[in-house]
PDB file of C-alpha atoms and ligand atoms in Angstrom:
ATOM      1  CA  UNK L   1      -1.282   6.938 -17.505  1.00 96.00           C
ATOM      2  CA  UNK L   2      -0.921   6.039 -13.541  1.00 98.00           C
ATOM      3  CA  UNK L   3       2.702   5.730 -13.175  1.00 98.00           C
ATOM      4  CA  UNK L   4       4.865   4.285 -10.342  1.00 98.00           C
ATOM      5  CA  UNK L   5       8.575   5.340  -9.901  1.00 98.00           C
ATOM      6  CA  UNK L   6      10.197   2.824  -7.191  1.00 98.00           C
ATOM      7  CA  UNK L   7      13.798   3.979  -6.123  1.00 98.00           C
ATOM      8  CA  UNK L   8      15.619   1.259  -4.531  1.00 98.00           C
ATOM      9  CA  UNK L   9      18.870  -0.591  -4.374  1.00 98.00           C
ATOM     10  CA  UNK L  10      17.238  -3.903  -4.822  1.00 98.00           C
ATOM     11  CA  UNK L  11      15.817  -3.362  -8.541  1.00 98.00           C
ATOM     12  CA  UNK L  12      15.809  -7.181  -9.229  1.00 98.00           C
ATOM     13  CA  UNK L  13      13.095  -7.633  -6.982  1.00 98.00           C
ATOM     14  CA  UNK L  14      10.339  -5.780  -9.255  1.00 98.00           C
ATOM     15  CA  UNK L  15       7.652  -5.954 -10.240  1.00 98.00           C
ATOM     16  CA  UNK L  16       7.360  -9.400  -8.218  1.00 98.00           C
ATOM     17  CA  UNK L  17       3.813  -9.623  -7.219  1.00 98.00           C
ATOM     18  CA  UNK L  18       2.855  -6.590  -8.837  1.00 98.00           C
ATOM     19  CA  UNK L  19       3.586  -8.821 -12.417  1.00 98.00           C
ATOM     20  CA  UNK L  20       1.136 -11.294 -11.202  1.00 97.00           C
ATOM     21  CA  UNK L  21      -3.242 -11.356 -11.366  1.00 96.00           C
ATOM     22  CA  UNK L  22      -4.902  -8.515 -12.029  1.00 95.00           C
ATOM     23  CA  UNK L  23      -2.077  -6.049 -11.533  1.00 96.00           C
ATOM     24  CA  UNK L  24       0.186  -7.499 -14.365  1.00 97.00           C
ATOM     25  CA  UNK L  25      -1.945  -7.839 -16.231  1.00 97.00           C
ATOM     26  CA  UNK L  26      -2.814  -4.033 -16.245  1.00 97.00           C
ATOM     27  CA  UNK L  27       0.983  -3.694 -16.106  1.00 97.00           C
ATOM     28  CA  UNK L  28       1.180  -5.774 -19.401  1.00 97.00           C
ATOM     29  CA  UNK L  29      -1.855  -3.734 -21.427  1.00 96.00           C
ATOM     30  CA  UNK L  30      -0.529  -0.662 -19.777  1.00 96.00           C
ATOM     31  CA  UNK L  31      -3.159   0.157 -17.763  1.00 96.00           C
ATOM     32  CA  UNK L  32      -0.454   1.691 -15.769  1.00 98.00           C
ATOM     33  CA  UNK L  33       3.074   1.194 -15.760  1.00 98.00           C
ATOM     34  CA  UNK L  34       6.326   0.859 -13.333  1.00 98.00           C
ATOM     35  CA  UNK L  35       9.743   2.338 -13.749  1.00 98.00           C
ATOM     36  CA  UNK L  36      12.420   1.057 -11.265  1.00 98.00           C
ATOM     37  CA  UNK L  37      15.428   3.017 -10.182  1.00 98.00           C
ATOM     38  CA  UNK L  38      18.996   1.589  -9.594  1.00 98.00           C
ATOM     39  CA  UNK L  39      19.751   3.819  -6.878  1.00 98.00           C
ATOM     40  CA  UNK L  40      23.124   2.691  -7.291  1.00 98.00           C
ATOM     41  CA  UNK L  41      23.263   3.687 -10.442  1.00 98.00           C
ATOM     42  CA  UNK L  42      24.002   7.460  -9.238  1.00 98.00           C
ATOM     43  CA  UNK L  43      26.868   6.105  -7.067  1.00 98.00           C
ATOM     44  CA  UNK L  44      30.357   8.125  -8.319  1.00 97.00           C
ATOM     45  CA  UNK L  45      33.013   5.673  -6.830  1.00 97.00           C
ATOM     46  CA  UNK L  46      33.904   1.987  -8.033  1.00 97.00           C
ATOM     47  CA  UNK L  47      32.109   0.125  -5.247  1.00 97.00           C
ATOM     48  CA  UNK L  48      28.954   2.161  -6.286  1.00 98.00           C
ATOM     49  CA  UNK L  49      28.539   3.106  -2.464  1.00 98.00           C
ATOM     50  CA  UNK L  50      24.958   4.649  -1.689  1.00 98.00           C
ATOM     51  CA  UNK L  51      25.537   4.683   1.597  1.00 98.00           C
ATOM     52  CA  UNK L  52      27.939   5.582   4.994  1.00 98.00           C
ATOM     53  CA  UNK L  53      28.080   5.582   9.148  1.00 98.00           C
ATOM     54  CA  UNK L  54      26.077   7.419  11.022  1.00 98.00           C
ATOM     55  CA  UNK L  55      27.260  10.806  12.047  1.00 98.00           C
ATOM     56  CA  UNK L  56      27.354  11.030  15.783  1.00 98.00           C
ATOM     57  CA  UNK L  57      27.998   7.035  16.223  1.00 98.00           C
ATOM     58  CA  UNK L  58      25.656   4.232  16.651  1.00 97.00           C
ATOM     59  CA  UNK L  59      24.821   1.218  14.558  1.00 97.00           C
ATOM     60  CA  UNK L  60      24.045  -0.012  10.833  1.00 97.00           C
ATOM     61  CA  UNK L  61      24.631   2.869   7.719  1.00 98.00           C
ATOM     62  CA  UNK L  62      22.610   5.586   6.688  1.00 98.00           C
ATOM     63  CA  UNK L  63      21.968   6.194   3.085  1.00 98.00           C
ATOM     64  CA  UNK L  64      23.506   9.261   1.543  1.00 98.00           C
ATOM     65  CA  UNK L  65      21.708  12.322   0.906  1.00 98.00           C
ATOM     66  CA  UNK L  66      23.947  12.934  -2.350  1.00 98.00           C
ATOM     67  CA  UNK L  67      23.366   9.697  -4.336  1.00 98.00           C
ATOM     68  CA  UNK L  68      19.607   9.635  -3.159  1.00 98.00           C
ATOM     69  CA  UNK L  69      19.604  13.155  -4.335  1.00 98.00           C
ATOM     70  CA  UNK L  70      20.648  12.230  -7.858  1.00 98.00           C
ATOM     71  CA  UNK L  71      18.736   9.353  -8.033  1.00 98.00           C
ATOM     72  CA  UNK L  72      15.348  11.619  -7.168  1.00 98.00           C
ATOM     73  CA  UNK L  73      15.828  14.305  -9.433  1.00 98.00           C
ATOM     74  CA  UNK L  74      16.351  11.632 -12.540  1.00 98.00           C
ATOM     75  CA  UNK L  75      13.002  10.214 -11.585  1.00 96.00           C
ATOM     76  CA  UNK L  76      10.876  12.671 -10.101  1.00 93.00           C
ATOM     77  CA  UNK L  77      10.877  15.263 -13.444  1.00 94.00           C
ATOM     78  CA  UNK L  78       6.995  16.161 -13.161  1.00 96.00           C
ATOM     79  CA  UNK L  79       4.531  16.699  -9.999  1.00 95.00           C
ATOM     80  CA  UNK L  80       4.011  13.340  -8.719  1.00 98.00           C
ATOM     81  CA  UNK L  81       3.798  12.996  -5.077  1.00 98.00           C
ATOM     82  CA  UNK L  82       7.022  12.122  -3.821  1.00 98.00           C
ATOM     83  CA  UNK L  83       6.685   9.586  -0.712  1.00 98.00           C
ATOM     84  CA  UNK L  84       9.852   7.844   1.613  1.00 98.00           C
ATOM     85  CA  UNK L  85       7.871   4.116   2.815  1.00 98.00           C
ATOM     86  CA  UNK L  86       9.046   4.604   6.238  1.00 98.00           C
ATOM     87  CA  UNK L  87       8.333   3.384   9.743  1.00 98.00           C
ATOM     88  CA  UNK L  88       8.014   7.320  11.192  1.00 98.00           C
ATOM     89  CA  UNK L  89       5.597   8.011   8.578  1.00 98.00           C
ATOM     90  CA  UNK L  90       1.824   8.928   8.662  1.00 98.00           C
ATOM     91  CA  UNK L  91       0.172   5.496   8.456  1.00 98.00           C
ATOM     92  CA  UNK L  92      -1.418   4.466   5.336  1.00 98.00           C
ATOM     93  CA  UNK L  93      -5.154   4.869   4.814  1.00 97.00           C
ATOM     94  CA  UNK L  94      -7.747   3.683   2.224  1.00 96.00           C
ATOM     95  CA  UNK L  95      -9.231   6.861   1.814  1.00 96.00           C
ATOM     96  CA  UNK L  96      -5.303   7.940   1.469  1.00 97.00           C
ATOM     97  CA  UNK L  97      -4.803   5.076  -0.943  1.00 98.00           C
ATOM     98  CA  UNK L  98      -7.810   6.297  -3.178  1.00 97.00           C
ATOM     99  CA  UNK L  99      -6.747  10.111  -3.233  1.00 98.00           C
ATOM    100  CA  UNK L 100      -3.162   8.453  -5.036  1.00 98.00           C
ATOM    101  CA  UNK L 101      -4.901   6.345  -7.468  1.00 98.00           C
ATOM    102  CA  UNK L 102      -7.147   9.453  -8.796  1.00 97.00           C
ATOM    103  CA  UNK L 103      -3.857  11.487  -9.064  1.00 98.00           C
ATOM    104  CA  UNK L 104      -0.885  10.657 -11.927  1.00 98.00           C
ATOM    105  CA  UNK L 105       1.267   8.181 -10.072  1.00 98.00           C
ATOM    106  CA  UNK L 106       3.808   8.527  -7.265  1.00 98.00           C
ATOM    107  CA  UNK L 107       7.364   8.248  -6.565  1.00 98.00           C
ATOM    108  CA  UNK L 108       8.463   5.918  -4.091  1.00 98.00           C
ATOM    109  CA  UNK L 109      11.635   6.039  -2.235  1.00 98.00           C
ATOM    110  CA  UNK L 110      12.718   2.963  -0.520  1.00 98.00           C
ATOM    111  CA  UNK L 111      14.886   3.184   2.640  1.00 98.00           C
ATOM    112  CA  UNK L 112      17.939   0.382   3.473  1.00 98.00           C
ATOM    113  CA  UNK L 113      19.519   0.289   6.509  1.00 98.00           C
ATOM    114  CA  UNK L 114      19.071   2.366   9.302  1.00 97.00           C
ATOM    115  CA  UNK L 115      17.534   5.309   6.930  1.00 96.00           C
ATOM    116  CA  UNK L 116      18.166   7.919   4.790  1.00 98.00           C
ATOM    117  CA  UNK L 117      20.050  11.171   5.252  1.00 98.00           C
ATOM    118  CA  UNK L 118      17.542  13.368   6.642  1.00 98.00           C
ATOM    119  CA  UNK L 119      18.620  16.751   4.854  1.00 98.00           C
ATOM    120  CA  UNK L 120      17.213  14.960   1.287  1.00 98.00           C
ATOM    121  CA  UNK L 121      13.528  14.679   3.211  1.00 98.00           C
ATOM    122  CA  UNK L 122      13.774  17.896   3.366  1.00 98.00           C
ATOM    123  CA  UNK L 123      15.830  19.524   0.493  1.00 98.00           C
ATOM    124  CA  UNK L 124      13.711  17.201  -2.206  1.00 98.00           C
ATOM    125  CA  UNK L 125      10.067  17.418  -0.071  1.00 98.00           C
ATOM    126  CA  UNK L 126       9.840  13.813   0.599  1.00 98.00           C
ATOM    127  CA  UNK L 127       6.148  12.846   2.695  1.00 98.00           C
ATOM    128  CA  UNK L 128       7.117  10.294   4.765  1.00 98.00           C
ATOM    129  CA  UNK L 129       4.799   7.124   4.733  1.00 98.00           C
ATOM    130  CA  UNK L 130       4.304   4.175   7.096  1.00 98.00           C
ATOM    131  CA  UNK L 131       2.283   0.819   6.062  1.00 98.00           C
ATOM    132  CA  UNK L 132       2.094  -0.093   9.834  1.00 98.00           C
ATOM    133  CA  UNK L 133       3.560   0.343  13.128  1.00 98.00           C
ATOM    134  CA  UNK L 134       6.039  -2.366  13.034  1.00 98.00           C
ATOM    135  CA  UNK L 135       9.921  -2.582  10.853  1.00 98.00           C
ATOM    136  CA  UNK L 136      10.600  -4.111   7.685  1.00 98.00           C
ATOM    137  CA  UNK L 137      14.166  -4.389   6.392  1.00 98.00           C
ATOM    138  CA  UNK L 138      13.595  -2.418   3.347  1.00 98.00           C
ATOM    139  CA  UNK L 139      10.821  -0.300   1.719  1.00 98.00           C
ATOM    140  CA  UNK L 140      10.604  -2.412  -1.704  1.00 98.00           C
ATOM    141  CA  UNK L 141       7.837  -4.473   0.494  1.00 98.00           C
ATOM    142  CA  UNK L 142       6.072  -1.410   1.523  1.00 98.00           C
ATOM    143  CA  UNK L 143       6.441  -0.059  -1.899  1.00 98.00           C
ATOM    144  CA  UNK L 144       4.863  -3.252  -3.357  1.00 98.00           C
ATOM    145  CA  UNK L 145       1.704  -2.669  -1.062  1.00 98.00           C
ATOM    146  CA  UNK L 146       0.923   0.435  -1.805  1.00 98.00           C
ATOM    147  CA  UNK L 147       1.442   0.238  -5.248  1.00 98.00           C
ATOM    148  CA  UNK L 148      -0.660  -2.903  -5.126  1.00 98.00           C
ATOM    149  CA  UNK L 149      -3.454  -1.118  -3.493  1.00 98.00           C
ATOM    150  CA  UNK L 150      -3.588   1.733  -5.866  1.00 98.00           C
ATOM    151  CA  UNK L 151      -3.644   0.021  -9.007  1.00 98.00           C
ATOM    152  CA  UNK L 152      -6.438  -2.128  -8.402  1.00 96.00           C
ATOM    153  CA  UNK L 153      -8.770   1.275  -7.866  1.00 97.00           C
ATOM    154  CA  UNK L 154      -7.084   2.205 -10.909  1.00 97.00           C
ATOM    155  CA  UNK L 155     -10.178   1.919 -13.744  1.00 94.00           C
ATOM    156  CA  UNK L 156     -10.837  -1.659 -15.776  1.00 88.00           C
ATOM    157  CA  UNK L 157      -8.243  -3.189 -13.505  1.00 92.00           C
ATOM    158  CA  UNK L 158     -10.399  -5.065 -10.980  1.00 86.00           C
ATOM    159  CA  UNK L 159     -12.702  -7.292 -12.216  1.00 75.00           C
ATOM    160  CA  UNK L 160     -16.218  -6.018 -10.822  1.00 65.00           C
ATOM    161  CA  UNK L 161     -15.832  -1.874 -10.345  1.00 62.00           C
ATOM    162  CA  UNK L 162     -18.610  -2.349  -6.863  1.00 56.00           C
ATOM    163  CA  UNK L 163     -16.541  -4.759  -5.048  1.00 65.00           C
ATOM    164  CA  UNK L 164     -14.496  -1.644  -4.163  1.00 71.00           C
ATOM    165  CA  UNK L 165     -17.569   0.446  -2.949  1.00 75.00           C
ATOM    166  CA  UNK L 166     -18.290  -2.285  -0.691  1.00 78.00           C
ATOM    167  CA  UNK L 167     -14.997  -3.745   0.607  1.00 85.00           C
ATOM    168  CA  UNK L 168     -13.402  -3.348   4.320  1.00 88.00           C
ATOM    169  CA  UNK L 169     -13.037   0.867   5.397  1.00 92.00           C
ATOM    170  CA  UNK L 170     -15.626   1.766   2.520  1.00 85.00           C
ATOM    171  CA  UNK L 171     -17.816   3.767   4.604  1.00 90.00           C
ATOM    172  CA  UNK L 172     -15.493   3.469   8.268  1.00 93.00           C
ATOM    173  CA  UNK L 173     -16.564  -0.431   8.246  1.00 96.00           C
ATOM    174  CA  UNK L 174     -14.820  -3.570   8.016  1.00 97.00           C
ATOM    175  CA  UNK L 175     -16.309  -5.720   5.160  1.00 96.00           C
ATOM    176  CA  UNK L 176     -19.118  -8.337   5.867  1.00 97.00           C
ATOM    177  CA  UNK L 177     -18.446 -12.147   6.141  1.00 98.00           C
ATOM    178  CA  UNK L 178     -18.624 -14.128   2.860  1.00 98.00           C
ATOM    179  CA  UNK L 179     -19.458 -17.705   2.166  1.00 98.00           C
ATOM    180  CA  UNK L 180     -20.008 -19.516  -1.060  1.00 98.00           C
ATOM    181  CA  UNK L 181     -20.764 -23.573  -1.738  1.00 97.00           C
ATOM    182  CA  UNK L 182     -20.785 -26.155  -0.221  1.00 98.00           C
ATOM    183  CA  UNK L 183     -24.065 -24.639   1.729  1.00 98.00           C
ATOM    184  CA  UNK L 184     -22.695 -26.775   4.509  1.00 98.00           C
ATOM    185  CA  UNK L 185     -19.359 -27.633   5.420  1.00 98.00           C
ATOM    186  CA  UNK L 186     -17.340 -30.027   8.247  1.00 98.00           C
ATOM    187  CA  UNK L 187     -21.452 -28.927   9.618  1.00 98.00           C
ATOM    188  CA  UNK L 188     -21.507 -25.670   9.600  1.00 98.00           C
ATOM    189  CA  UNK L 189     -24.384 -23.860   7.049  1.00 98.00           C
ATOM    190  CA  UNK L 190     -24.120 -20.614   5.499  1.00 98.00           C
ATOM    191  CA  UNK L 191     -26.437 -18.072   6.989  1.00 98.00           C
ATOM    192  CA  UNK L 192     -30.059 -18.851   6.126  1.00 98.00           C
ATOM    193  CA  UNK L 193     -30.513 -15.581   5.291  1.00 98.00           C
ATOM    194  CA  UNK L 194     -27.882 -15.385   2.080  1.00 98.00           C
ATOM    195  CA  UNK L 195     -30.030 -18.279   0.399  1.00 98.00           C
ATOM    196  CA  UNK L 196     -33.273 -16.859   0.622  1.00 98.00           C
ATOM    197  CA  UNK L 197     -33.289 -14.421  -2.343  1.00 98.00           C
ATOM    198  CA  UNK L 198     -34.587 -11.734  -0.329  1.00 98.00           C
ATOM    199  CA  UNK L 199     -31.697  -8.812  -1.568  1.00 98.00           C
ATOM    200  CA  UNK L 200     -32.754  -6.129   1.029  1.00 98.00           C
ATOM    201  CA  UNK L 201     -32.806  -8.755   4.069  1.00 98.00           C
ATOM    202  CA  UNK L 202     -29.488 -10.004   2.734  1.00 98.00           C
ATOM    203  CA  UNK L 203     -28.137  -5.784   2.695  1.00 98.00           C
ATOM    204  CA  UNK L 204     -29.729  -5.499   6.081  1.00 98.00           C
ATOM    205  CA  UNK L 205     -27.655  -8.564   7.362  1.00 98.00           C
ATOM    206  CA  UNK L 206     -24.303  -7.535   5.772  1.00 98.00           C
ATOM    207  CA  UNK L 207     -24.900  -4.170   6.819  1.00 97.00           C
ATOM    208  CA  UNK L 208     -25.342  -5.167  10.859  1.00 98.00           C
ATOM    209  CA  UNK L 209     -22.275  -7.817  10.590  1.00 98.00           C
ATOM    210  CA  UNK L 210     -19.746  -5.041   9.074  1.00 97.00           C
ATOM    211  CA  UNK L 211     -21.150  -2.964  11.965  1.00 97.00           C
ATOM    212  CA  UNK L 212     -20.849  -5.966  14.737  1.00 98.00           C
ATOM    213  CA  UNK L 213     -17.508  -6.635  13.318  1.00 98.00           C
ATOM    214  CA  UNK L 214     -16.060  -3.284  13.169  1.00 97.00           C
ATOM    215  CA  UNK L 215     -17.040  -2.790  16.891  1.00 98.00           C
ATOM    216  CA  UNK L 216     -15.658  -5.909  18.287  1.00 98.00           C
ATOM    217  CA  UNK L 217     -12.203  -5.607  16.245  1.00 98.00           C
ATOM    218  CA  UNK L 218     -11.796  -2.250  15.485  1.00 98.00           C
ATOM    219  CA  UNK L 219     -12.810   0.431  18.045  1.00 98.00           C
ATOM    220  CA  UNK L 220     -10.608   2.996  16.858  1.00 96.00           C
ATOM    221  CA  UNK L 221     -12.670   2.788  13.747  1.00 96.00           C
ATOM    222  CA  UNK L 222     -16.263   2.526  14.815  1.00 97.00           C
ATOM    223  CA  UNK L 223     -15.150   5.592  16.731  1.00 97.00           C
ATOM    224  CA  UNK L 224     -13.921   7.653  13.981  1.00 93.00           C
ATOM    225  CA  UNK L 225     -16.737   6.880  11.827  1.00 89.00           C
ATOM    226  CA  UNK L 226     -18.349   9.622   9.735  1.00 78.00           C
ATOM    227  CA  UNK L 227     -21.540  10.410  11.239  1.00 72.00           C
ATOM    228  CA  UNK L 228     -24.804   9.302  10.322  1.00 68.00           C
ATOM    229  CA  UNK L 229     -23.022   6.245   8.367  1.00 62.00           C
TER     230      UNK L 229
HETATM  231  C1  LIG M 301      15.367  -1.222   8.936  1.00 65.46           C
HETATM  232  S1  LIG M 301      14.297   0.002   8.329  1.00 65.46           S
HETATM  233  C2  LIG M 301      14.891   1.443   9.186  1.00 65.46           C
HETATM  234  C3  LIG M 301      14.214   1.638  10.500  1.00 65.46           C
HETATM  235  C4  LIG M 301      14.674   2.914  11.216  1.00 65.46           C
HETATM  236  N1  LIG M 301      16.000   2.748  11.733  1.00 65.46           N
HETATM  237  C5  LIG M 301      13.713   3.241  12.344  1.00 65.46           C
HETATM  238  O1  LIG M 301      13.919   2.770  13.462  1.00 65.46           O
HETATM  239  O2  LIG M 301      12.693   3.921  12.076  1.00 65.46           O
HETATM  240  C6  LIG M 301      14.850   0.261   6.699  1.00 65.46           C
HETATM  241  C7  LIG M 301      13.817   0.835   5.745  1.00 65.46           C
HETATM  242  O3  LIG M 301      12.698  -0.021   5.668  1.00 65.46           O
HETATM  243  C8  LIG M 301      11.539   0.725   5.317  1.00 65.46           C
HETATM  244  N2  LIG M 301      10.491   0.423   6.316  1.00 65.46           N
HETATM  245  C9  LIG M 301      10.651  -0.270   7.452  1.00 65.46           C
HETATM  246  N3  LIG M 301       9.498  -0.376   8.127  1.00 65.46           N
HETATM  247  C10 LIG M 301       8.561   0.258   7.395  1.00 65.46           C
HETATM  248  C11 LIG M 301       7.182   0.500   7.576  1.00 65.46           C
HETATM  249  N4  LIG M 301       6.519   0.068   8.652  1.00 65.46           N
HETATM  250  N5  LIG M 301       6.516   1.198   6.628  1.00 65.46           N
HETATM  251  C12 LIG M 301       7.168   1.647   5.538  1.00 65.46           C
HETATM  252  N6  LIG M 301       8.492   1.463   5.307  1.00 65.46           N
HETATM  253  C13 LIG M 301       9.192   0.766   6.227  1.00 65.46           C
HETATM  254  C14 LIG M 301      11.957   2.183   5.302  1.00 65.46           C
HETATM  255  O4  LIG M 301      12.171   2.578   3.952  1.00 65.46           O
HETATM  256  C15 LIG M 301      13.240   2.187   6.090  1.00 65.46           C
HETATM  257  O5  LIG M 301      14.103   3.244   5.716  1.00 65.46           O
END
């Protein structure tokens, strides 16, 4: 089963979304399933520290590489990719987001602070990953993304398995606009074209809107698209 270790020192705050729609309910059946880490919980003194000031000076506390350590090797016992959410990290793809949900499940360390030690990157093989180039004060919300994003690929968790194949960065594209009833609204229609039955017009249309849109919004994309797509 597709399993999701989440190390943190805010444990209280899972599985939050992840309990609700189609995720916990997959969560409940055990479709997949969540374990959450105290991190404190590998603390040795009374105050259950996890973390200490920065060596060389500056601002804010830096969690320590000997707690995190313990806390890693309790839940990372098998070959799960271990990942660090974090701001420096390789930013998180869909096609990097499907690769996780075909393997067994990940472990997810969650930053606090200004960081974590950066000898336990190294000494435990954490891949650092980003969900966007901005900062969050944690990585439980950047844990709860990916996760979220995983598990519905994961299979009989989303209600209709094509949705995926045809949703935004399937094939390098953003997705198509959608409209359902009323067929007009505050006077605007929907597209003549999605009423008229005609299934290959309406592929042709969606296809040249995800390729209009893509262009306008997201350059980098429509650049980096596979060729011939
Ligand atoms: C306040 S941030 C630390 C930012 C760090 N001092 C820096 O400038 O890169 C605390 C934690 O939030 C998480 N975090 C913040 N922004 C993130 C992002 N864009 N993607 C993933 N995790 C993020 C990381 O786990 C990080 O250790």
């Amino acid at each position: 089963m597709w399993r999701a270790s989440v190390l943190t020192i805010l444990p209280d705050v899972f599985p939050g979304p992840l309990g609700a729609s189609l995720a916990g309910k997959a969560l409940t059946s055990g479709a997949w399933a969540l374990d959450v880490v105290d991190i404190r919980d590998f603390a040795t003194d009374r105050h259950r520290s996890v973390d200490d000031t920065p060596a060389g000076g500056g601002p804010g506390m830096v969690m320590r590489p000997d707690v995190l350590g313990r806390a890693i090797d309790a839940a990372a016992t098998d070959k799960r990719p271990r990942l660090l959410l974090s701001p420096r990290g390789a930013p998180l793809t869909q096609e990097r987001v499907e690769t996780l949900a075909h393997g067994p499940g990940l472990v997810l360390v969650c930053g606090r602070f200004e960081g974590i030690d950066e000898r336990v990157i190294a000494a435990r093989g954490l891949e650092e990953v980003s969900i966007g180039d901005y900062v969050l004060s944690g990585g439980e919300i950047a844990a709860m993304a990916l996760i979220d994003a995983c598990v519905r690929l994961l299979p009989g968790v989303m209600g209709a398995p094509a949705s995926s194949a045809e949703e935004s960065f399937a094939e390098g594209l953003l997705e198509y606009p959608h409209y359902t009833r009323p067929q007009l609204w505050e006077g605007r229609p929907i597209p003549e074209v999605l009423l008229s039955g005609d299934h290959a017009k309406i592929a042709a249309w969606r296809r040249s809107e995800a390729e209009r849109l893509t262009r306008e919004r997201r350059p980098d994309l429509w650049a980096s698209r596979p060729r011939g797509a």
